[in-house]
Short mmCIF file of C-alpha atoms in Angstrom, two decimals:
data_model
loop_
_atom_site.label_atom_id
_atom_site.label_comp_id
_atom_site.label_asym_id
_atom_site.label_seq_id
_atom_site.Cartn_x
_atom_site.Cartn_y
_atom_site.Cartn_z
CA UNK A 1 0.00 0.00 0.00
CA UNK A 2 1.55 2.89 -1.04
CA UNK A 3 2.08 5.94 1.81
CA UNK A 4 0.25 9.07 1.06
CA UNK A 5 2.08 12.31 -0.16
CA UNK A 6 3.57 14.76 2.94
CA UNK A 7 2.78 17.46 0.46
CA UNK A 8 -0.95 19.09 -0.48
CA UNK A 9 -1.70 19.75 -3.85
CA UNK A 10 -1.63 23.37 -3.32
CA UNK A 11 2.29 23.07 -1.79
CA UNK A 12 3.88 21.27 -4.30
CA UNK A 13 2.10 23.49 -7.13
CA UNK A 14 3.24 26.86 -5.11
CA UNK A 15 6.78 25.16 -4.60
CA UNK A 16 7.15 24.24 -8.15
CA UNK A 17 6.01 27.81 -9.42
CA UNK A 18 8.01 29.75 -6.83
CA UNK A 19 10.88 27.92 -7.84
CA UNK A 20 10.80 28.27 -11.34
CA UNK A 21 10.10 31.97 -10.95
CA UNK A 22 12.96 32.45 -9.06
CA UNK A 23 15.08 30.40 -11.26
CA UNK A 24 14.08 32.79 -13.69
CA UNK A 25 14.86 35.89 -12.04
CA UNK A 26 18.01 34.32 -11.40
CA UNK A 27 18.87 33.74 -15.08
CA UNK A 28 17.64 37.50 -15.97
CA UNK A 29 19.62 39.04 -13.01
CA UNK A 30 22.36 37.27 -14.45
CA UNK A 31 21.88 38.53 -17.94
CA UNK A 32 21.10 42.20 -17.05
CA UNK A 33 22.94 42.91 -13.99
CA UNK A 34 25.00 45.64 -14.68
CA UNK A 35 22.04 47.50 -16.12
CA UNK A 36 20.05 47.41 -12.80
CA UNK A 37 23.08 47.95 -10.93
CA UNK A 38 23.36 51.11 -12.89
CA UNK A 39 19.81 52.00 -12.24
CA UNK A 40 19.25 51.09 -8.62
CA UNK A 41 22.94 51.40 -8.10
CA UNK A 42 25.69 53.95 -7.28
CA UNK A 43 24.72 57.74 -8.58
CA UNK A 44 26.10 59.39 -11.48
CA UNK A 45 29.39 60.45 -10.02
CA UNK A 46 28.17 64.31 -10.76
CA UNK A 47 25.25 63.58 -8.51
CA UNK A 48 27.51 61.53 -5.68
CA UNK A 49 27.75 63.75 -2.80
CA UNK A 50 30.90 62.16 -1.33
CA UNK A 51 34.51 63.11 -1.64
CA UNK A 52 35.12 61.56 -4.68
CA UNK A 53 31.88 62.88 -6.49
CA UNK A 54 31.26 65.85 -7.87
CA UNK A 55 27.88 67.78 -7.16
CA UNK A 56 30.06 70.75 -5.49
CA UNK A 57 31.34 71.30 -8.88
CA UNK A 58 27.65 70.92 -10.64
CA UNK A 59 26.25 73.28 -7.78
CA UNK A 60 29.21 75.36 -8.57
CA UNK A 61 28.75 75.43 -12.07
CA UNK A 62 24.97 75.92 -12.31
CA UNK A 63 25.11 78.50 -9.44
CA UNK A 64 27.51 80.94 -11.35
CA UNK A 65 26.89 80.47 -15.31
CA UNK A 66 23.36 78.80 -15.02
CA UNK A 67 22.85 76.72 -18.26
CA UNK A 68 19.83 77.62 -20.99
CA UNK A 69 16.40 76.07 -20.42
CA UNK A 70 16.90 73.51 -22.52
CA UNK A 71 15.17 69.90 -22.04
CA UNK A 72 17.25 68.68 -24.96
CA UNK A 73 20.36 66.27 -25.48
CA UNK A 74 23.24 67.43 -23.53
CA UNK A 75 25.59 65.69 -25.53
CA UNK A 76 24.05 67.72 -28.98
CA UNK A 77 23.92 71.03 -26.98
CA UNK A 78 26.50 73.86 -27.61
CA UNK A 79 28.87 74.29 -24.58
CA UNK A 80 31.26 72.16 -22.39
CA UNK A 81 30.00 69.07 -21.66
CA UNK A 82 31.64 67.54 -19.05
CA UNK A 83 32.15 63.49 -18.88
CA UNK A 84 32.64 62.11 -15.49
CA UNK A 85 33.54 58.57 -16.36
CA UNK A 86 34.06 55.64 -13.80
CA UNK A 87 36.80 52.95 -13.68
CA UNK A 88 34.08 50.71 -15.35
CA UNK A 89 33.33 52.63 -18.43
CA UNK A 90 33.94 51.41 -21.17
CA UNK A 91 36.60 53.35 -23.40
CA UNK A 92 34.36 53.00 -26.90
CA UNK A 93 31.39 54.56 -24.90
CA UNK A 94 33.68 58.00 -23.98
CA UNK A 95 35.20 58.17 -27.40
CA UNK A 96 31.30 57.42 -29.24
CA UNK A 97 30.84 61.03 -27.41
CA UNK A 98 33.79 62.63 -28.18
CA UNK A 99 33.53 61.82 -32.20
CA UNK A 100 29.85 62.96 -31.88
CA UNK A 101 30.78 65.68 -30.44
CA UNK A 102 33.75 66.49 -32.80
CA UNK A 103 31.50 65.82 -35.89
CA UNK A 104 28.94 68.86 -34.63
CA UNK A 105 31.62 71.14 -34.48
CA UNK A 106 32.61 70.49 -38.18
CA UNK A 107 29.00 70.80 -38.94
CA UNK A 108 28.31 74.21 -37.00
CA UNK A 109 31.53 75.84 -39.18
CA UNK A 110 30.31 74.04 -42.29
CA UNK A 111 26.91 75.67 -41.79
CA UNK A 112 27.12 78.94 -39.67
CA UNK A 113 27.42 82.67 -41.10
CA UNK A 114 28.89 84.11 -38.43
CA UNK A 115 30.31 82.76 -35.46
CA UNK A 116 30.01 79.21 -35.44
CA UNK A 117 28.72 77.52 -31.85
CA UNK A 118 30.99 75.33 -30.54
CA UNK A 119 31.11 71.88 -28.75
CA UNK A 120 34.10 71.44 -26.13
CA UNK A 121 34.37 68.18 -24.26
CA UNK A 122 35.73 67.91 -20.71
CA UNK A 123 37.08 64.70 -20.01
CA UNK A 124 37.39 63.84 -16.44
CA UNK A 125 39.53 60.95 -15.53
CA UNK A 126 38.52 58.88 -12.31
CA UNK A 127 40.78 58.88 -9.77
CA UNK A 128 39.22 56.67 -6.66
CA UNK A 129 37.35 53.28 -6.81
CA UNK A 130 33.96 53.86 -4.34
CA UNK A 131 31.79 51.21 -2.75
CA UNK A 132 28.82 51.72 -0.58
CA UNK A 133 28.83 51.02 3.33
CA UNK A 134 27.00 48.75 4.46
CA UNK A 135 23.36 50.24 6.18
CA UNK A 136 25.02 53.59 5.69
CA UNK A 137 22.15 54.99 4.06
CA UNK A 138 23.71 55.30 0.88
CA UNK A 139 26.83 56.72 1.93
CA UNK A 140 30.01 55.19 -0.07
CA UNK A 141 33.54 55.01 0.26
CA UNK A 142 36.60 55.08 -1.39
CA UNK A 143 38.19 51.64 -1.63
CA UNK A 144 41.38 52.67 -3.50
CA UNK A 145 42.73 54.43 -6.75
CA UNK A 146 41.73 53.35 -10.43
CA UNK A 147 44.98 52.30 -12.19
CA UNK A 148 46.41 53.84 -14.83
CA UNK A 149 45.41 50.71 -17.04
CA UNK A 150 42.36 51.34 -16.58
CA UNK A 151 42.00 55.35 -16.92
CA UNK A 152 44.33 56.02 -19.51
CA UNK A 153 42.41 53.99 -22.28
CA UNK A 154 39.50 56.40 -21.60
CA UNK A 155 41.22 58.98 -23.80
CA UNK A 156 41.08 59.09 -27.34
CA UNK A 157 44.75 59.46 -27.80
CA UNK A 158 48.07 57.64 -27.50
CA UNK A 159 49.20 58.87 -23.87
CA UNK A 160 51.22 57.35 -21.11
CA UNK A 161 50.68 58.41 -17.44
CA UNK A 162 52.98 60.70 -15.32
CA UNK A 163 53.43 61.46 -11.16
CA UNK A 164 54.01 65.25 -11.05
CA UNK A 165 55.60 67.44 -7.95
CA UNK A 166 52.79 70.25 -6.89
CA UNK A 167 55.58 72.92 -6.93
CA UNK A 168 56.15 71.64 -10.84
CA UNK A 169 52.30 71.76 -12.18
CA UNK A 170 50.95 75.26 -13.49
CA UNK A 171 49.45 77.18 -16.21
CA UNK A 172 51.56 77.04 -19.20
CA UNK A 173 52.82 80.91 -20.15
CA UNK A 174 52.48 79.98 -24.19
CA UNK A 175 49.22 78.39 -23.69
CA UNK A 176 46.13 80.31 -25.88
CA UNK A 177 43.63 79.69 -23.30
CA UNK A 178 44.40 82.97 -21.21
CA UNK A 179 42.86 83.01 -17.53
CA UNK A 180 43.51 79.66 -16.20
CA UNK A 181 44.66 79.31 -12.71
CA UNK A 182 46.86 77.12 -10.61
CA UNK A 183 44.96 74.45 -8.44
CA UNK A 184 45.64 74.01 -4.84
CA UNK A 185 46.74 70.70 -4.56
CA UNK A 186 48.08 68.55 -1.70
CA UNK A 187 51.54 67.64 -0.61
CA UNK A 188 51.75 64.52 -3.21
CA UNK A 189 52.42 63.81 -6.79
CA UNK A 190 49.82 64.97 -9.16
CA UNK A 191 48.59 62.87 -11.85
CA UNK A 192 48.96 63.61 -15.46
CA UNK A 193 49.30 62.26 -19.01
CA UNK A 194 51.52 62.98 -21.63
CA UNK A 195 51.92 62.14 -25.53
CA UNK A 196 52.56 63.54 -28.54
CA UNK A 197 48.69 64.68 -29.24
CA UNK A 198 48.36 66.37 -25.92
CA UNK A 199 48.76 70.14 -25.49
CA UNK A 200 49.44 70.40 -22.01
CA UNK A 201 47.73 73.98 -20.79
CA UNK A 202 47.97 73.43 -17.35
CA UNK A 203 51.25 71.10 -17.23
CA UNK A 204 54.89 70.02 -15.36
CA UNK A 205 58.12 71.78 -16.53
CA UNK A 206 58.41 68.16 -18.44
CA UNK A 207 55.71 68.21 -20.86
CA UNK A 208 53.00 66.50 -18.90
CA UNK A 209 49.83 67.62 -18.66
CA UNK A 210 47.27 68.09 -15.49
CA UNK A 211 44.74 69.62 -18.24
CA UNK A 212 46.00 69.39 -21.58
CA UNK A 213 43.29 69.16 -25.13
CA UNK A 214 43.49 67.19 -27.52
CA UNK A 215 45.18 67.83 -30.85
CA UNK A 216 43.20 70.66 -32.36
CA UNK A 217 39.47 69.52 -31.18
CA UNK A 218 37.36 71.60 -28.59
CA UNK A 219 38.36 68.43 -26.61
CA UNK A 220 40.16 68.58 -23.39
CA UNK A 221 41.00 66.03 -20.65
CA UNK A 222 41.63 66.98 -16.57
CA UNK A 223 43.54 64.20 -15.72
CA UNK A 224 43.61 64.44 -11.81
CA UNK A 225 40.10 64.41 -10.35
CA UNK A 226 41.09 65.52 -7.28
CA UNK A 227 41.29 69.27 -8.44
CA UNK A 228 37.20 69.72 -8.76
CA UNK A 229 35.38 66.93 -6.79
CA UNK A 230 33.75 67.57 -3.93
CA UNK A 231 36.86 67.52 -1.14
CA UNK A 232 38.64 69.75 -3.83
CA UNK A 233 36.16 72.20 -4.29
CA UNK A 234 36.43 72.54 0.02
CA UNK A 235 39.13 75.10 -1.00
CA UNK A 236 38.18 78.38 -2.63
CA UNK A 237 41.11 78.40 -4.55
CA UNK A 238 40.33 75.11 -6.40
CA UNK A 239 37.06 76.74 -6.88
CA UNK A 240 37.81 79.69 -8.50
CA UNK A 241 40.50 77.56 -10.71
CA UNK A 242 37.53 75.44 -11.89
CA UNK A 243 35.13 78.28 -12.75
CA UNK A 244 38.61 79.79 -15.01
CA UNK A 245 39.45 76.56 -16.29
CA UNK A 246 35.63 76.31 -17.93
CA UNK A 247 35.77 80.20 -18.73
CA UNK A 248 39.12 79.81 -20.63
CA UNK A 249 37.96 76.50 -22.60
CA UNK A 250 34.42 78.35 -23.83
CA UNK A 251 34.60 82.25 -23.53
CA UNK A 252 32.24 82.64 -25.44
CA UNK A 253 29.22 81.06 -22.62
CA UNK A 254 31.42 81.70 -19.49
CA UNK A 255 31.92 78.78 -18.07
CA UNK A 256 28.21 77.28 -18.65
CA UNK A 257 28.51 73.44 -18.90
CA UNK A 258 26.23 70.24 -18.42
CA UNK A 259 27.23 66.82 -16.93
CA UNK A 260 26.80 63.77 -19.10
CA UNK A 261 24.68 61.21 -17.39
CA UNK A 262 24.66 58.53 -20.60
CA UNK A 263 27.60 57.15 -19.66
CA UNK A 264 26.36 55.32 -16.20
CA UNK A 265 23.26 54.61 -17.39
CA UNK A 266 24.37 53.73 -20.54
CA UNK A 267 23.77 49.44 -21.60
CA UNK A 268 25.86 46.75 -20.58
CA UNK A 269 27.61 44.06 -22.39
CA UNK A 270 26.05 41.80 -24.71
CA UNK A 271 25.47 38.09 -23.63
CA UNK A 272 23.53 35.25 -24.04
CA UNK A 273 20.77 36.02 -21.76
CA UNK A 274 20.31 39.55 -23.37
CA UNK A 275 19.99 38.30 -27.13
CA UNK A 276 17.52 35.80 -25.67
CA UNK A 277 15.18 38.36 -23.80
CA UNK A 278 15.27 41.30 -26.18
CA UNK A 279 13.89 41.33 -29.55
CA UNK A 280 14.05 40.22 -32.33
CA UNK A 281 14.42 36.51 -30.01
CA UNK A 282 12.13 37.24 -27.36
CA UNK A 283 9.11 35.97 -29.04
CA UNK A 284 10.89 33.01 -29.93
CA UNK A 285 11.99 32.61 -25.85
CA UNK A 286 8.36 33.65 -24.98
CA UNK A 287 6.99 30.30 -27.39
CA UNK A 288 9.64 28.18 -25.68
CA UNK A 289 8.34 29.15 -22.07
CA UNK A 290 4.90 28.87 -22.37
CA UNK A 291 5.49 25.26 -24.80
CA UNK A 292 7.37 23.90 -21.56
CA UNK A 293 4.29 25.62 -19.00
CA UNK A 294 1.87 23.29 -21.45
CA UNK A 295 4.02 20.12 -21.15
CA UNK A 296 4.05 20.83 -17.72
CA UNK A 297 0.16 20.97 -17.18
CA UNK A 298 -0.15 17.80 -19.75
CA UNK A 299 2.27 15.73 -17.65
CA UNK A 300 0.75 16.62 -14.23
CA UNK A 301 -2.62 15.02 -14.80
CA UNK A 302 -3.02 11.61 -16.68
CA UNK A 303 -5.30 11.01 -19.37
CA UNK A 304 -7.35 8.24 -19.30
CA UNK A 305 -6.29 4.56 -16.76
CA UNK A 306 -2.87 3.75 -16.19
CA UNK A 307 -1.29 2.11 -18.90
CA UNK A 308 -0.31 -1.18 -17.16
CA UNK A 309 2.94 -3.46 -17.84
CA UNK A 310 2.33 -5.74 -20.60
CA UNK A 311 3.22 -9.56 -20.15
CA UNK A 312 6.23 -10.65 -22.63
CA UNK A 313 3.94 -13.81 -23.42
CA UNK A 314 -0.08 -13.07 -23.23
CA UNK A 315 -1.53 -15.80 -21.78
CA UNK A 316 -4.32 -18.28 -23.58
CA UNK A 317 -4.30 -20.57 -26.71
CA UNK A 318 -3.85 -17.75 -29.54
CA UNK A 319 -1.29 -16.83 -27.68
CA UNK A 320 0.35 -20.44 -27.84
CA UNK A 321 -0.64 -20.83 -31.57
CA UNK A 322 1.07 -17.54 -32.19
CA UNK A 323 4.16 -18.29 -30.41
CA UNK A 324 4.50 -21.96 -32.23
CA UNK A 325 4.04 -20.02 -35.79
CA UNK A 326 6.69 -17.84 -34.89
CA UNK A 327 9.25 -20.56 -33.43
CA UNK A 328 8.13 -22.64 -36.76
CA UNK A 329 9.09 -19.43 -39.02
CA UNK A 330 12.12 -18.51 -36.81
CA UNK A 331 13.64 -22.33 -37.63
CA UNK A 332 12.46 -22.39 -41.16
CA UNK A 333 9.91 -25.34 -41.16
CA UNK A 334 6.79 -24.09 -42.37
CA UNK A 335 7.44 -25.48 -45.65
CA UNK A 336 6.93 -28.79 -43.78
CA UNK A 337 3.62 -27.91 -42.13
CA UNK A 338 1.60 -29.07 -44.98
CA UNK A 339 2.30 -33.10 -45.07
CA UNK A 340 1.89 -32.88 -41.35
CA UNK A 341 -0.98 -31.35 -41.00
CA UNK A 342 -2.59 -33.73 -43.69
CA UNK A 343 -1.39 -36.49 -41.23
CA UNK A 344 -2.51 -35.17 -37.83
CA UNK A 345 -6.39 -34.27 -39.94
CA UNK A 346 -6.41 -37.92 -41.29
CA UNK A 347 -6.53 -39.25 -37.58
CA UNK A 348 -8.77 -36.48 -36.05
CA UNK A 349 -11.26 -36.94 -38.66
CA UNK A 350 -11.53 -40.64 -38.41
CA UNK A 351 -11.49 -40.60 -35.02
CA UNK A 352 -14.73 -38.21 -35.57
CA UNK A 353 -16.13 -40.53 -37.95
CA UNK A 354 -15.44 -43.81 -36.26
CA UNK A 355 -13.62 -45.48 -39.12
CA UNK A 356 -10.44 -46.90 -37.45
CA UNK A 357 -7.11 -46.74 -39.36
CA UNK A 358 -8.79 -44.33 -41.99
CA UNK A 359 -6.29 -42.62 -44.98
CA UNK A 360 -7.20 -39.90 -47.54
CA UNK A 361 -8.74 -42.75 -50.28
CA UNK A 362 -10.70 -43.62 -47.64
CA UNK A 363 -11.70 -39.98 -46.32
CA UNK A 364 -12.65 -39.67 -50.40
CA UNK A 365 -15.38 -42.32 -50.61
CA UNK A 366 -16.99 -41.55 -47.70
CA UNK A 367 -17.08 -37.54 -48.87
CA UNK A 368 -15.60 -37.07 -52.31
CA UNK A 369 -13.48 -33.67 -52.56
CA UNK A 370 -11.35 -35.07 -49.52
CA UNK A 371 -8.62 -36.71 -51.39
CA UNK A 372 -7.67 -33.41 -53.99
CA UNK A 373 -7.13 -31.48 -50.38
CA UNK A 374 -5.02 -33.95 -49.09
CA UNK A 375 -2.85 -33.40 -52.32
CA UNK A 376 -2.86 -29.34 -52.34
CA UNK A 377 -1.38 -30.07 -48.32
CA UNK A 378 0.55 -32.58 -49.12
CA UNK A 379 2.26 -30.71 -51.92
CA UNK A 380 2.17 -27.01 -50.49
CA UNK A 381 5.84 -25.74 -50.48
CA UNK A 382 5.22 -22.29 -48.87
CA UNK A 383 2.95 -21.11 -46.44
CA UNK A 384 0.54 -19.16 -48.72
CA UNK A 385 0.05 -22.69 -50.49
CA UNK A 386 -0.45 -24.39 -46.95
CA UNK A 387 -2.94 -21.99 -45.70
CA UNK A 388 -5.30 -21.96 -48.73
CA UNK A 389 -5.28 -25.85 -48.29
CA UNK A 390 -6.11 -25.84 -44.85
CA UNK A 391 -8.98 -23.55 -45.03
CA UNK A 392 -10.49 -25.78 -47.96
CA UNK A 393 -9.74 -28.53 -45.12
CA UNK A 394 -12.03 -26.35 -42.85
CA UNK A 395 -14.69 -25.80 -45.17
CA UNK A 396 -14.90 -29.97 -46.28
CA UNK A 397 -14.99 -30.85 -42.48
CA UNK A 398 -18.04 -28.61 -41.94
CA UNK A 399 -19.71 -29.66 -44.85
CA UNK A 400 -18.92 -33.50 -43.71
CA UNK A 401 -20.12 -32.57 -40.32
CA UNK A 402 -16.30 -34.16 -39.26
#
């Protein structure tokens, strides 16, 4: 007697669902991760409030050159446009800008009359690697420096990275961009890049540069974060450097830029997952789900009885007769059948009849017709031949009443 399930109905069909929803959320999580993490995650490092972010310098900004009422693209807006990147951006993302950037430039001086507008780019390279505390509402800390590896492919130029002394780092005298002023920097080395593409404008007495542009574009790159974000911008003088360094790169607005957000909120990598759960495969992975939801429903209830175990030999005398035939095909006798079978129907029938030691000339004067069967039997070579006689055998025994 079988023991009776532990488990209602109801539990096992709220286990099973639960579980398979969850292994889906798993499987999405997996796939789309760094897009909710960007969403629901850390803020946009111009919005982060710490020391490494940089909503002093927004506040700052938007406080002394407030930008046009404009709803619009930042990234297609005239003015500085400043990218605040994080150690996980992806290079291709900050250049996809740049060139955008770069090609509405060439169009405004294609196009324009008079003064053409322009589109300068403020690259800002991260400096510190953040994390957020745990239950510390939010709050984040810095969990060590981004390496070089790591910023320096952010630019859109060949560079290589450089440690500069404070007392070295300045405003260059030759520089075009007048106004500029020296940052107020700790006791330490100062980061900044250098190559043959990079115009150093505020630089070291060796070439490097702590704000330097990029060939002849409106694009520049501040390569030590520390000079605006929000511990920086504790000091008036890096303050008032900031507010010059924007004046200097776009006279012509004084100073007014806008933060790009695109970049953290902009989509992850591709995978698997993704190309199965956004179109044009999504309809495809919807069929597929709701095809195994189906088999699922047809396999948890039976249709009709239980289909029971079937006997390798049925049991009663078909069953025999079958299994002789097929032994007698298997060994290749049935060509024999036929004189037999004549035999074994010569005794049964005149054991029926009550004639003794009978044979077919006998079997043919008591009912004529008997003896050309006998013959056909006798001389039957295949089993087509043998079966044909024996039902003419059938049909003379019920006519003889044998």
């Amino acid at each position: 007697m079988s023991q009776p399930s532990p488990f209602s109905t109801r539990t096992v069909l709220i286990l099973v669902i639960g579980g398979a929803l969850l292994m889906l959320s798993a499987i999405l999580l997996s796939g789309f991760g760094d897009e909710v993490s960007r969403v629901v995650g850390d803020a946009p490092a111009a919005d982060r409030k710490d020391g490494a972010g940089y909503h002093a310098f927004q506040r700052l900004v938007d406080a002394v050159q407030p930008a046009a009422a404009d709803d619009g693209d930042p990234i297609g807006t005239p003015g500085i446009l400043i990218l605040t990147p994080t150690g996980t951006t992806g290079p291709q993302a900050v250049k996809a800008i740049i060139d955008h950037r770069i090609e509405l430039a060439d169009m405004a001086n294609e196009e324009a009359e008079g003064t053409p507008d322009r589109y300068p780019t403020l690259l800002i390279l991260p400096k510190w690697d953040v994390a957020k505390i745990p239950l510390g509402g939010g709050r984040v800390e810095r969990t060590g420096p981004v390496g070089s590896f790591r910023t320096l492919p952010l630019i859109p130029a060949s560079v290589e990275g450089h440690g500069e002394e404070v007392g070295d780092t300045g405003p260059m005298a030759d520089t075009a961009y007048a106004g500029l002023r020296p940052f107020a920097m700790p006791d330490r080395l100062v980061d900044a890049v250098k190559g043959e593409t990079i115009t150093p404008l505020i630089g070291a007495r060796d070439g490097a540069a702590v704000l330097g542009q990029i060939g002849s574009s409106d694009t520049f790159v501040l390569a030590d974060a520390d000079t605006v974000n929000n511990r920086a911008l504790a000091d008036e003088r890096n303050a008032r450097a900031a507010l010059a360094m924007l004046r200097a790169i776009d006279p012509e607005h004084g100073g007014r830029a806008r933060f790009d957000r695109t970049l953290h909120y902009a989509a992850g990598n591709r995978n698997l997952v993704k190309l199965l759960f956004l179109p044009p495969f999504l309809g495809v992975t919807l069929a597929l789900i709701v095809a195994a939801i189906l088999a699922g429903i047809a396999t948890a209830r039976r249709f009709g009885p239980p289909a029971r175990e079937r006997r390798a030999v049925p049991p009663g005398k078909r069953a025999l007769v079958d299994n002789i035939v097929s032994l007698t095909r298997l060994a290749g006798r049935t060509r024999h059948a036929g004189p037999r079978y004549a035999d074994l129907m010569i005794e049964t029938i005149a054991r029926s009849l009550a004639l003794g030691g009978a044979d077919a000339a006998t079997l043919e004067r008591v009912h004529p017709g008997y003896g050309d069967i006998d013959r056909r039997l006798r001389a039957a070579r295949t089993e087509p031949e043998a079966l044909a006689a024996a039902r003419a055998l059938h049909a003379w025994k019920k006519e003889a009443g044998a």
